[in-house]
mmCIF file of C-alpha atoms in Angstrom:
data_model
loop_
_atom_site.group_PDB
_atom_site.id
_atom_site.type_symbol
_atom_site.label_atom_id
_atom_site.label_comp_id
_atom_site.label_asym_id
_atom_site.label_seq_id
_atom_site.Cartn_x
_atom_site.Cartn_y
_atom_site.Cartn_z
ATOM 1 C CA MET A 1 -33.047 -37.495 94.319
ATOM 2 C CA THR A 2 -34.647 -34.283 95.462
ATOM 3 C CA SER A 3 -33.212 -32.888 98.661
ATOM 4 C CA LEU A 4 -34.228 -30.184 101.076
ATOM 5 C CA ILE A 5 -31.703 -27.425 101.673
ATOM 6 C CA LYS A 6 -31.691 -26.231 105.250
ATOM 7 C CA THR A 7 -31.603 -22.462 105.049
ATOM 8 C CA PRO A 8 -33.243 -19.940 107.357
ATOM 9 C CA GLY A 9 -35.054 -18.264 104.529
ATOM 10 C CA ALA A 10 -36.369 -21.432 102.888
ATOM 11 C CA ALA A 11 -40.124 -21.757 102.465
ATOM 12 C CA VAL A 12 -41.836 -23.899 105.041
ATOM 13 C CA SER A 13 -43.754 -26.827 103.522
ATOM 14 C CA THR A 14 -47.276 -27.675 104.623
ATOM 15 C CA SER A 15 -46.073 -30.834 106.358
ATOM 16 C CA SER A 16 -43.317 -28.933 108.176
ATOM 17 C CA ARG A 17 -45.788 -26.262 109.254
ATOM 18 C CA GLY A 18 -48.029 -28.956 110.702
ATOM 19 C CA THR A 19 -45.094 -30.467 112.559
ATOM 20 C CA TYR A 20 -44.058 -27.090 113.971
ATOM 21 C CA THR A 21 -47.641 -26.488 115.152
ATOM 22 C CA TYR A 22 -47.713 -29.913 116.802
ATOM 23 C CA ILE A 23 -44.387 -29.228 118.545
ATOM 24 C CA ALA A 24 -45.550 -25.793 119.720
ATOM 25 C CA ALA A 25 -48.881 -26.952 121.139
ATOM 26 C CA TYR A 26 -47.717 -30.087 122.875
ATOM 27 C CA SER A 27 -44.458 -28.709 124.282
ATOM 28 C CA ALA A 28 -46.346 -25.801 125.859
ATOM 29 C CA VAL A 29 -49.153 -27.900 127.337
ATOM 30 C CA LEU A 30 -47.290 -31.052 128.403
ATOM 31 C CA TYR A 31 -44.651 -29.159 130.359
ATOM 32 C CA THR A 32 -47.334 -27.156 132.164
ATOM 33 C CA VAL A 33 -47.687 -29.922 134.730
ATOM 34 C CA LEU A 34 -44.044 -29.410 135.731
ATOM 35 C CA LEU A 35 -44.225 -25.617 135.540
ATOM 36 C CA ILE A 36 -47.218 -25.353 137.895
ATOM 37 C CA ALA A 37 -45.403 -27.090 140.758
ATOM 38 C CA PRO A 38 -45.038 -23.854 142.776
ATOM 39 C CA VAL A 39 -48.723 -23.060 142.229
ATOM 40 C CA ILE A 40 -50.104 -26.474 143.069
ATOM 41 C CA ALA A 41 -47.853 -27.427 146.002
ATOM 42 C CA GLY A 42 -49.717 -25.368 148.602
ATOM 43 C CA LYS A 43 -53.095 -26.687 147.495
ATOM 44 C CA LEU A 44 -51.879 -30.287 147.676
ATOM 45 C CA ILE A 45 -50.542 -29.733 151.198
ATOM 46 C CA THR A 46 -53.879 -28.295 152.306
ATOM 47 C CA GLN A 47 -56.162 -30.805 150.594
ATOM 48 C CA PHE A 48 -54.217 -33.966 151.411
ATOM 49 C CA ALA A 49 -52.523 -32.793 154.644
ATOM 50 C CA LEU A 50 -49.121 -33.545 153.107
ATOM 51 C CA THR A 51 -45.650 -32.975 154.465
ATOM 52 C CA PRO A 52 -43.053 -31.157 152.332
ATOM 53 C CA VAL A 53 -41.323 -34.525 151.826
ATOM 54 C CA GLN A 54 -44.507 -36.031 150.374
ATOM 55 C CA VAL A 55 -45.002 -33.083 148.030
ATOM 56 C CA GLY A 56 -41.398 -33.365 146.890
ATOM 57 C CA ALA A 57 -41.853 -37.100 146.355
ATOM 58 C CA LEU A 58 -44.902 -36.479 144.172
ATOM 59 C CA PHE A 59 -43.131 -33.964 141.942
ATOM 60 C CA SER A 60 -40.016 -36.149 141.756
ATOM 61 C CA LEU A 61 -42.199 -39.080 140.719
ATOM 62 C CA GLU A 62 -43.812 -37.042 137.964
ATOM 63 C CA LEU A 63 -40.484 -35.753 136.653
ATOM 64 C CA GLY A 64 -38.934 -39.219 136.880
ATOM 65 C CA ALA A 65 -41.814 -40.848 135.013
ATOM 66 C CA PHE A 66 -41.633 -38.086 132.405
ATOM 67 C CA SER A 67 -38.009 -39.020 131.717
ATOM 68 C CA LEU A 68 -38.368 -42.791 132.106
ATOM 69 C CA ALA A 69 -40.935 -42.829 129.305
ATOM 70 C CA THR A 70 -37.815 -42.940 127.144
ATOM 71 C CA VAL A 71 -37.155 -46.583 128.072
ATOM 72 C CA PRO A 72 -40.292 -48.254 126.632
ATOM 73 C CA ALA A 73 -40.072 -45.895 123.648
ATOM 74 C CA TYR A 74 -37.100 -47.925 122.407
ATOM 75 C CA LEU A 75 -39.592 -50.707 121.677
ATOM 76 C CA TRP A 76 -42.406 -48.781 119.976
ATOM 77 C CA LEU A 77 -41.031 -45.527 118.537
ATOM 78 C CA ASN A 78 -40.050 -46.804 115.078
ATOM 79 C CA ARG A 79 -42.866 -49.359 114.879
ATOM 80 C CA VAL A 80 -46.104 -47.417 115.357
ATOM 81 C CA ASN A 81 -48.015 -44.687 113.581
ATOM 82 C CA LEU A 82 -47.117 -41.466 115.386
ATOM 83 C CA ARG A 83 -50.584 -39.985 114.992
ATOM 84 C CA THR A 84 -52.193 -43.063 116.529
ATOM 85 C CA ALA A 85 -49.632 -43.091 119.342
ATOM 86 C CA THR A 86 -50.249 -39.396 120.043
ATOM 87 C CA TYR A 87 -54.017 -39.907 120.200
ATOM 88 C CA VAL A 88 -53.593 -42.827 122.604
ATOM 89 C CA PHE A 89 -51.096 -41.073 124.875
ATOM 90 C CA THR A 90 -53.071 -37.816 124.860
ATOM 91 C CA THR A 91 -56.226 -39.700 125.845
ATOM 92 C CA ILE A 92 -54.331 -41.199 128.776
ATOM 93 C CA VAL A 93 -53.066 -37.746 129.807
ATOM 94 C CA ILE A 94 -56.580 -36.281 129.606
ATOM 95 C CA ALA A 95 -58.052 -39.156 131.627
ATOM 96 C CA GLY A 96 -55.210 -38.906 134.153
ATOM 97 C CA ASN A 97 -55.810 -35.204 134.730
ATOM 98 C CA VAL A 98 -59.576 -35.680 135.036
ATOM 99 C CA VAL A 99 -59.167 -38.534 137.528
ATOM 100 C CA SER A 100 -56.511 -36.592 139.479
ATOM 101 C CA GLY A 101 -59.115 -33.931 140.178
ATOM 102 C CA LEU A 102 -61.538 -36.493 141.586
ATOM 103 C CA LEU A 103 -59.216 -38.313 143.989
ATOM 104 C CA ASP A 104 -59.016 -37.741 147.724
ATOM 105 C CA ASP A 105 -56.433 -40.435 148.469
ATOM 106 C CA PHE A 106 -52.763 -39.412 148.150
ATOM 107 C CA GLY A 107 -51.542 -42.915 147.262
ATOM 108 C CA LEU A 108 -53.987 -43.136 144.362
ATOM 109 C CA LEU A 109 -53.032 -39.621 143.290
ATOM 110 C CA MET A 110 -49.353 -40.603 143.087
ATOM 111 C CA ALA A 111 -50.176 -43.682 141.005
ATOM 112 C CA THR A 112 -52.386 -41.632 138.679
ATOM 113 C CA ARG A 113 -49.804 -38.896 138.253
ATOM 114 C CA MET A 114 -47.135 -41.485 137.432
ATOM 115 C CA VAL A 115 -49.236 -43.025 134.638
ATOM 116 C CA THR A 116 -50.166 -39.556 133.360
ATOM 117 C CA SER A 117 -46.522 -38.444 133.288
ATOM 118 C CA LEU A 118 -45.418 -41.617 131.505
ATOM 119 C CA ALA A 119 -47.922 -40.863 128.744
ATOM 120 C CA ALA A 120 -46.875 -37.192 128.591
ATOM 121 C CA GLY A 121 -43.206 -38.196 128.461
ATOM 122 C CA SER A 122 -43.969 -40.584 125.602
ATOM 123 C CA ILE A 123 -45.393 -37.700 123.575
ATOM 124 C CA THR A 124 -42.271 -35.689 124.393
ATOM 125 C CA VAL A 125 -40.187 -38.464 122.833
ATOM 126 C CA ILE A 126 -42.249 -38.049 119.641
ATOM 127 C CA ILE A 127 -41.784 -34.260 119.766
ATOM 128 C CA LEU A 128 -38.007 -34.488 120.042
ATOM 129 C CA THR A 129 -37.758 -37.110 117.313
ATOM 130 C CA LEU A 130 -39.984 -35.209 114.876
ATOM 131 C CA SER A 131 -38.043 -32.016 115.589
ATOM 132 C CA GLY A 132 -34.906 -33.744 114.374
ATOM 133 C CA LYS A 133 -36.725 -34.849 111.200
ATOM 134 C CA THR A 134 -37.815 -31.398 110.059
ATOM 135 C CA ALA A 135 -36.063 -29.525 107.266
ATOM 136 C CA ASN A 136 -34.755 -27.097 109.883
ATOM 137 C CA PRO A 137 -34.135 -28.930 113.198
ATOM 138 C CA SER A 138 -32.646 -25.931 114.994
ATOM 139 C CA ARG A 139 -35.832 -23.986 114.293
ATOM 140 C CA ALA A 140 -37.995 -26.888 115.451
ATOM 141 C CA PHE A 141 -36.046 -27.265 118.695
ATOM 142 C CA GLY A 142 -36.272 -23.487 119.109
ATOM 143 C CA VAL A 143 -40.066 -23.724 118.923
ATOM 144 C CA PHE A 144 -39.899 -26.540 121.495
ATOM 145 C CA VAL A 145 -37.971 -24.324 123.933
ATOM 146 C CA VAL A 146 -39.815 -21.041 123.266
ATOM 147 C CA CYS A 147 -43.268 -22.476 123.859
ATOM 148 C CA GLN A 148 -42.239 -24.007 127.186
ATOM 149 C CA LEU A 149 -40.723 -20.715 128.370
ATOM 150 C CA ALA A 150 -43.697 -18.658 127.199
ATOM 151 C CA MET A 151 -46.132 -20.973 128.966
ATOM 152 C CA GLY A 152 -43.959 -20.870 132.086
ATOM 153 C CA ALA A 153 -44.055 -17.069 132.111
ATOM 154 C CA LEU A 154 -47.817 -17.081 131.567
ATOM 155 C CA ILE A 155 -48.364 -19.554 134.392
ATOM 156 C CA LEU A 156 -46.301 -17.563 136.869
ATOM 157 C CA ALA A 157 -48.202 -14.405 135.928
ATOM 158 C CA VAL A 158 -51.757 -15.753 135.677
ATOM 159 C CA PHE A 159 -52.196 -19.036 137.543
ATOM 160 C CA PRO A 160 -51.627 -17.796 141.113
ATOM 161 C CA ALA A 161 -54.363 -15.166 140.748
ATOM 162 C CA LEU A 162 -56.684 -17.260 138.604
ATOM 163 C CA PHE A 163 -56.604 -20.303 140.870
ATOM 164 C CA SER A 164 -55.925 -18.660 144.230
ATOM 165 C CA GLN A 165 -59.363 -19.602 145.602
ATOM 166 C CA ALA A 166 -59.945 -22.704 143.460
ATOM 167 C CA PRO A 167 -59.441 -26.309 144.613
ATOM 168 C CA VAL A 168 -56.630 -28.398 143.170
ATOM 169 C CA SER A 169 -59.160 -30.224 140.992
ATOM 170 C CA ALA A 170 -59.744 -27.009 138.999
ATOM 171 C CA ILE A 171 -56.074 -26.948 138.010
ATOM 172 C CA TYR A 172 -56.023 -30.591 136.920
ATOM 173 C CA TRP A 173 -59.237 -30.163 134.931
ATOM 174 C CA THR A 174 -57.873 -27.049 133.257
ATOM 175 C CA LEU A 175 -54.874 -29.107 132.172
ATOM 176 C CA ALA A 176 -57.240 -31.751 130.804
ATOM 177 C CA GLY A 177 -59.019 -29.078 128.762
ATOM 178 C CA LEU A 178 -55.719 -27.839 127.313
ATOM 179 C CA ASP A 179 -54.820 -31.431 126.431
ATOM 180 C CA VAL A 180 -58.112 -31.806 124.545
ATOM 181 C CA LEU A 181 -57.242 -28.740 122.450
ATOM 182 C CA CYS A 182 -53.928 -30.352 121.507
ATOM 183 C CA LEU A 183 -55.818 -33.121 119.716
ATOM 184 C CA LEU A 184 -56.724 -30.573 117.025
ATOM 185 C CA VAL A 185 -53.121 -30.438 115.758
ATOM 186 C CA VAL A 186 -52.312 -34.171 115.640
ATOM 187 C CA ASN A 187 -53.352 -34.605 111.999
ATOM 188 C CA GLY A 188 -50.697 -32.064 111.039
ATOM 189 C CA ILE A 189 -47.901 -34.602 111.463
ATOM 190 C CA ASP A 190 -46.917 -37.511 109.242
ATOM 191 C CA GLY A 191 -47.732 -40.609 111.246
ATOM 192 C CA ASN A 192 -45.269 -42.715 109.253
ATOM 193 C CA ALA A 193 -42.411 -40.194 109.356
ATOM 194 C CA LEU A 194 -39.995 -42.498 111.165
ATOM 195 C CA ARG A 195 -40.764 -45.614 109.167
ATOM 196 C CA GLN A 196 -40.442 -43.701 105.896
ATOM 197 C CA SER A 197 -37.070 -42.283 106.936
ATOM 198 C CA ILE A 198 -35.383 -45.660 107.431
ATOM 199 C CA PRO A 199 -34.364 -46.190 103.759
ATOM 200 C CA ARG A 200 -33.090 -42.615 103.547
ATOM 201 C CA ASP A 201 -30.823 -43.206 106.512
ATOM 202 C CA HIS A 202 -28.751 -45.636 104.466
ATOM 203 C CA THR A 203 -27.562 -42.663 102.382
ATOM 204 C CA ARG A 204 -26.022 -41.048 105.434
ATOM 205 C CA ALA A 205 -22.390 -41.426 106.247
ATOM 206 C CA ARG A 206 -21.735 -43.696 109.196
ATOM 207 C CA VAL A 207 -20.891 -41.961 112.428
ATOM 208 C CA PRO A 208 -18.412 -43.610 114.808
ATOM 209 C CA ALA A 209 -20.036 -44.763 118.039
ATOM 210 C CA VAL A 210 -17.701 -42.521 120.011
ATOM 211 C CA ARG A 211 -19.327 -39.471 118.420
ATOM 212 C CA PHE A 212 -22.760 -40.613 119.546
ATOM 213 C CA ALA A 213 -21.366 -41.077 123.052
ATOM 214 C CA LEU A 214 -19.722 -37.634 123.021
ATOM 215 C CA GLY A 215 -22.919 -35.986 121.809
ATOM 216 C CA LEU A 216 -24.961 -37.607 124.559
ATOM 217 C CA ALA A 217 -22.282 -36.711 127.122
ATOM 218 C CA ALA A 218 -22.486 -33.093 125.958
ATOM 219 C CA VAL A 219 -26.225 -32.992 126.687
ATOM 220 C CA LEU A 220 -25.825 -34.721 130.058
ATOM 221 C CA LEU A 221 -23.037 -32.381 131.200
ATOM 222 C CA PHE A 222 -24.896 -29.332 129.914
ATOM 223 C CA TYR A 223 -27.960 -30.168 132.006
ATOM 224 C CA VAL A 224 -25.935 -31.188 135.060
ATOM 225 C CA ALA A 225 -24.186 -27.802 134.959
ATOM 226 C CA LEU A 226 -27.210 -25.612 134.277
ATOM 227 C CA SER A 227 -29.575 -27.380 136.717
ATOM 228 C CA GLY A 228 -26.916 -27.385 139.414
ATOM 229 C CA VAL A 229 -26.340 -23.641 139.127
ATOM 230 C CA TRP A 230 -29.922 -22.547 138.460
ATOM 231 C CA SER A 231 -31.344 -24.579 141.370
ATOM 232 C CA PHE A 232 -29.264 -22.570 143.847
ATOM 233 C CA ILE A 233 -29.096 -19.188 142.140
ATOM 234 C CA ALA A 234 -31.616 -17.687 144.576
ATOM 235 C CA GLN A 235 -29.467 -18.919 147.466
ATOM 236 C CA ILE A 236 -26.427 -17.266 145.896
ATOM 237 C CA SER A 237 -28.389 -14.040 145.785
ATOM 238 C CA ALA A 238 -29.462 -14.346 149.410
ATOM 239 C CA GLY A 239 -25.911 -15.206 150.485
ATOM 240 C CA ALA A 240 -24.703 -12.013 148.818
ATOM 241 C CA GLY A 241 -27.178 -9.968 150.834
ATOM 242 C CA ILE A 242 -29.507 -9.162 147.937
ATOM 243 C CA ASP A 243 -33.099 -8.717 149.124
ATOM 244 C CA LEU A 244 -35.853 -11.067 147.943
ATOM 245 C CA SER A 245 -37.787 -8.513 145.886
ATOM 246 C CA SER A 246 -34.695 -7.496 143.918
ATOM 247 C CA SER A 247 -33.721 -11.118 143.391
ATOM 248 C CA SER A 248 -37.231 -11.998 142.153
ATOM 249 C CA LEU A 249 -37.145 -9.087 139.715
ATOM 250 C CA VAL A 250 -33.780 -10.226 138.361
ATOM 251 C CA LEU A 251 -35.014 -13.794 137.855
ATOM 252 C CA SER A 252 -38.110 -12.486 136.074
ATOM 253 C CA LEU A 253 -35.888 -10.471 133.742
ATOM 254 C CA ALA A 254 -33.777 -13.597 133.193
ATOM 255 C CA THR A 255 -36.905 -15.481 132.132
ATOM 256 C CA VAL A 256 -37.677 -12.766 129.568
ATOM 257 C CA ALA A 257 -34.077 -12.950 128.327
ATOM 258 C CA GLY A 258 -34.481 -16.712 127.930
ATOM 259 C CA ILE A 259 -37.574 -16.274 125.789
ATOM 260 C CA VAL A 260 -35.837 -13.648 123.623
ATOM 261 C CA SER A 261 -32.774 -15.852 123.047
ATOM 262 C CA ALA A 262 -34.844 -18.934 122.235
ATOM 263 C CA LEU A 263 -36.880 -16.848 119.776
ATOM 264 C CA THR A 264 -33.640 -15.630 118.227
ATOM 265 C CA ALA A 265 -32.419 -19.204 117.764
ATOM 266 C CA THR A 266 -35.808 -20.163 116.312
ATOM 267 C CA ILE A 267 -35.721 -17.336 113.756
ATOM 268 C CA LEU A 268 -32.114 -18.040 112.782
ATOM 269 C CA GLY A 269 -32.717 -21.780 112.482
ATOM 270 C CA ASP A 270 -30.062 -24.001 110.948
ATOM 271 C CA THR A 271 -27.232 -21.957 109.480
ATOM 272 C CA PRO A 272 -23.629 -22.612 108.438
ATOM 273 C CA GLN A 273 -22.691 -20.646 111.567
ATOM 274 C CA ARG A 274 -24.153 -23.196 113.972
ATOM 275 C CA LYS A 275 -20.717 -24.185 115.273
ATOM 276 C CA LEU A 276 -19.875 -20.525 115.856
ATOM 277 C CA TYR A 277 -23.180 -19.970 117.655
ATOM 278 C CA LEU A 278 -22.481 -22.935 119.925
ATOM 279 C CA ILE A 279 -18.989 -21.696 120.784
ATOM 280 C CA ALA A 280 -20.277 -18.175 121.471
ATOM 281 C CA GLY A 281 -23.193 -19.439 123.554
ATOM 282 C CA TYR A 282 -21.066 -21.757 125.655
ATOM 283 C CA ALA A 283 -18.421 -19.066 126.167
ATOM 284 C CA VAL A 284 -21.015 -16.555 127.368
ATOM 285 C CA MET A 285 -22.624 -19.144 129.632
ATOM 286 C CA SER A 286 -19.299 -19.997 131.284
ATOM 287 C CA ILE A 287 -18.593 -16.276 131.790
ATOM 288 C CA SER A 288 -21.984 -15.837 133.447
ATOM 289 C CA VAL A 289 -21.155 -18.572 135.974
ATOM 290 C CA THR A 290 -17.796 -16.997 136.789
ATOM 291 C CA LEU A 291 -19.608 -13.722 137.553
ATOM 292 C CA LEU A 292 -21.311 -15.508 140.467
ATOM 293 C CA PHE A 293 -18.044 -16.292 142.271
ATOM 294 C CA GLY A 294 -17.321 -14.395 145.462
ATOM 295 C CA THR A 295 -20.062 -12.150 146.790
ATOM 296 C CA PRO A 296 -21.711 -10.547 143.745
ATOM 297 C CA GLY A 297 -23.494 -7.236 144.178
ATOM 298 C CA LEU A 298 -26.921 -6.670 142.669
ATOM 299 C CA ALA A 299 -25.585 -5.408 139.325
ATOM 300 C CA ARG A 300 -23.173 -8.336 138.879
ATOM 301 C CA PHE A 301 -25.778 -10.862 140.014
ATOM 302 C CA ALA A 302 -28.329 -9.432 137.589
ATOM 303 C CA MET A 303 -25.835 -9.548 134.733
ATOM 304 C CA ALA A 304 -24.894 -13.137 135.565
ATOM 305 C CA ALA A 305 -28.484 -14.392 135.867
ATOM 306 C CA VAL A 306 -29.735 -12.706 132.694
ATOM 307 C CA ILE A 307 -26.732 -13.788 130.614
ATOM 308 C CA PHE A 308 -26.925 -17.339 132.024
ATOM 309 C CA LYS A 309 -30.572 -17.792 131.003
ATOM 310 C CA PHE A 310 -30.018 -16.088 127.643
ATOM 311 C CA ALA A 311 -27.059 -18.347 126.791
ATOM 312 C CA TRP A 312 -28.769 -21.497 128.106
ATOM 313 C CA THR A 313 -31.843 -21.187 125.879
ATOM 314 C CA PHE A 314 -29.823 -19.992 122.875
ATOM 315 C CA ILE A 315 -27.489 -22.996 123.040
ATOM 316 C CA LEU A 316 -30.180 -25.636 123.524
ATOM 317 C CA PRO A 317 -31.785 -25.678 120.024
ATOM 318 C CA TYR A 318 -28.358 -25.906 118.373
ATOM 319 C CA LEU A 319 -27.179 -28.552 120.818
ATOM 320 C CA LEU A 320 -30.241 -30.704 120.135
ATOM 321 C CA SER A 321 -30.069 -30.218 116.360
ATOM 322 C CA THR A 322 -26.437 -31.342 116.416
ATOM 323 C CA LEU A 323 -27.539 -34.548 118.141
ATOM 324 C CA ALA A 324 -30.298 -35.001 115.558
ATOM 325 C CA ASP A 325 -27.720 -34.754 112.759
ATOM 326 C CA LEU A 326 -25.785 -37.670 114.193
ATOM 327 C CA SER A 327 -28.454 -40.160 113.207
ATOM 328 C CA GLY A 328 -31.495 -40.469 111.015
ATOM 329 C CA GLY A 329 -33.087 -42.928 113.437
ATOM 330 C CA GLY A 330 -35.332 -41.890 116.267
ATOM 331 C CA HIS A 331 -33.426 -43.489 119.100
ATOM 332 C CA ILE A 332 -30.643 -40.884 119.307
ATOM 333 C CA MET A 333 -33.235 -38.256 120.282
ATOM 334 C CA ASN A 334 -34.970 -40.764 122.519
ATOM 335 C CA THR A 335 -31.713 -41.308 124.387
ATOM 336 C CA THR A 336 -31.137 -37.551 124.416
ATOM 337 C CA ASN A 337 -34.397 -37.163 126.338
ATOM 338 C CA LEU A 338 -33.059 -39.638 128.900
ATOM 339 C CA MET A 339 -29.839 -37.613 129.210
ATOM 340 C CA ILE A 340 -31.868 -34.453 129.821
ATOM 341 C CA GLY A 341 -33.807 -36.117 132.623
ATOM 342 C CA ALA A 342 -30.649 -37.597 134.130
ATOM 343 C CA GLY A 343 -28.886 -34.226 134.009
ATOM 344 C CA PHE A 344 -31.796 -32.516 135.739
ATOM 345 C CA ALA A 345 -31.734 -35.181 138.448
ATOM 346 C CA ILE A 346 -27.953 -35.220 138.975
ATOM 347 C CA GLY A 347 -27.184 -31.483 138.904
ATOM 348 C CA PRO A 348 -29.074 -30.279 142.007
ATOM 349 C CA VAL A 349 -28.030 -33.314 144.090
ATOM 350 C CA VAL A 350 -24.313 -32.952 143.325
ATOM 351 C CA SER A 351 -24.395 -29.166 143.730
ATOM 352 C CA GLY A 352 -26.234 -29.460 147.038
ATOM 353 C CA ALA A 353 -23.654 -31.934 148.303
ATOM 354 C CA LEU A 354 -20.794 -29.615 147.279
ATOM 355 C CA ILE A 355 -22.415 -26.652 149.020
ATOM 356 C CA GLN A 356 -23.038 -28.645 152.186
ATOM 357 C CA SER A 357 -19.512 -30.069 152.253
ATOM 358 C CA ALA A 358 -18.124 -26.515 151.900
ATOM 359 C CA GLY A 359 -20.151 -25.261 154.845
ATOM 360 C CA GLY A 360 -22.556 -23.278 152.697
ATOM 361 C CA ALA A 361 -19.992 -21.816 150.289
ATOM 362 C CA PHE A 362 -20.839 -21.902 146.594
ATOM 363 C CA THR A 363 -17.309 -22.041 145.136
ATOM 364 C CA GLY A 364 -17.221 -25.802 144.530
ATOM 365 C CA MET A 365 -20.671 -25.806 142.953
ATOM 366 C CA LEU A 366 -19.778 -22.931 140.635
ATOM 367 C CA MET A 367 -16.512 -24.584 139.648
ATOM 368 C CA LEU A 368 -18.498 -27.695 138.735
ATOM 369 C CA GLY A 369 -20.766 -25.485 136.635
ATOM 370 C CA VAL A 370 -17.901 -23.928 134.697
ATOM 371 C CA VAL A 371 -16.146 -27.259 134.150
ATOM 372 C CA GLY A 372 -19.414 -28.907 133.105
ATOM 373 C CA VAL A 373 -20.205 -26.188 130.570
ATOM 374 C CA LEU A 374 -16.734 -26.180 129.020
ATOM 375 C CA THR A 375 -16.504 -29.986 128.913
ATOM 376 C CA SER A 376 -19.920 -30.112 127.251
ATOM 377 C CA LEU A 377 -18.618 -27.695 124.605
ATOM 378 C CA VAL A 378 -15.583 -29.863 123.899
ATOM 379 C CA CYS A 379 -17.785 -32.963 123.617
ATOM 380 C CA ILE A 380 -20.301 -31.426 121.203
ATOM 381 C CA LEU A 381 -17.625 -29.875 118.984
ATOM 382 C CA THR A 382 -15.873 -33.231 118.750
ATOM 383 C CA ALA A 383 -19.146 -34.999 117.991
ATOM 384 C CA GLN A 384 -20.113 -32.615 115.184
ATOM 385 C CA ARG A 385 -19.719 -33.701 111.628
ATOM 386 C CA LYS A 386 -20.873 -32.572 108.216
ATOM 387 C CA VAL A 387 -24.104 -34.254 107.254
ATOM 388 C CA VAL A 388 -23.748 -36.202 104.009
ATOM 389 C CA HIS A 389 -26.851 -36.391 101.828
ATOM 390 C CA ALA A 390 -27.327 -38.475 98.744
#
C-alpha cells in the first residue's frame, strides 16, 4: 500500500492544493461575519434603534448558531458529498446575507442571521474535517488560522473607512459577494473524501476513549483560558493606567505577531518536533499570562500581549492536528468545533464572574488562565500517540 509521508518539504499534490485553497478561501470569508462585529454594531443600533443588549443578543445568536451547526453535522457529515454540501450551504449563506440587507424588522433579521450562521458553521465543520485529512494537517490548520487573522487585520484597517457612510445593507451584500467568489474553489476538494477514508481507518491502531476525551478537554481548556484572558486584556491595560492609544497600538502589534506565528506554523507543517513545539508554545503562553499579574507597565503589558497572541496562534495548528491524528473519522473534528465554541462561550463568563467577585481585581482570572493553559498542555500530551499506518 502506498502511503504519504508527512514532511514539511514534501511536494503538495493537486488534490491537496485544492483542499488548501478551499480552506483558505472559506475560513477567511466565513469568519468575516464574526470579525466585523465592531464595524456593524453601530450601524445596527442606528438603523434598528437597538439597545446594547439587543446587539449583544444578535452577535451571541450568530456565534452560538455557528458552533451549534456541529450537532446536525453528526448526522450528515460522513453521508453526503462534500462538494454538494458546500454548494448548498454556501447558497444559503449568500441568500441569508442578501436578505439581511433587505430587512427592516429586527426579529426577522435575528432569524435570518441564525439560519445564515448555521449554514456557515456547517461549512466550517467541513473545513476542519478536511484539514485533518490532508497529508500535512498542521499546515492545513495553519492556513485555517492565518487566513482568519489576515482577514481580521484587513477588516479592522479597511472596513471602517470603506463603509463609514454606507448603510448596513452594503456590508451584508459585500459579504454575499465574497461568498459567491468562494464557489470558484469548491471543485478543488474531493467530495467523497470522508466516505473513501472509512476503509483506511481500519488500518489505524485503536485509541482508548480516554485519549479522545483528554484531547477534547485540551481544546476546551485552551479556549476557556485564552478567551477569558483576551476578552479582558484591554481592561487590564486600563487598570494599569496605560492610555487607550498605547493599548490599541500594543493590541495591533499583537495581531501582527499572531499572523507571523500562524504563518510560521503553516510553513513548518507536521514535523517530528510537534510535541516539542506544543510544549514550547504552551510554556511561552503561560509565561505571558503571568506577566499580566500585578500592575504591569507599558513595556511588560506589551511583551505579555504580543507573546500571548504569538503563542496562541502557534499552538493552535499543532493542537488541532493532534486531535485529527486521534481518529480517521470526521466526528472527532466535528466535536472539536463544538469544544471551540463552548470554550469561547465559557471563558469570558467565568473570567467576568471572577473579576466581579474580586471587586475588579484580575488575579483570580489570570490564575484561571495559567491553570487552564497548563492543564490543557497535560491533557494534549497525554492524548498524543504515534500514528500507525498500514
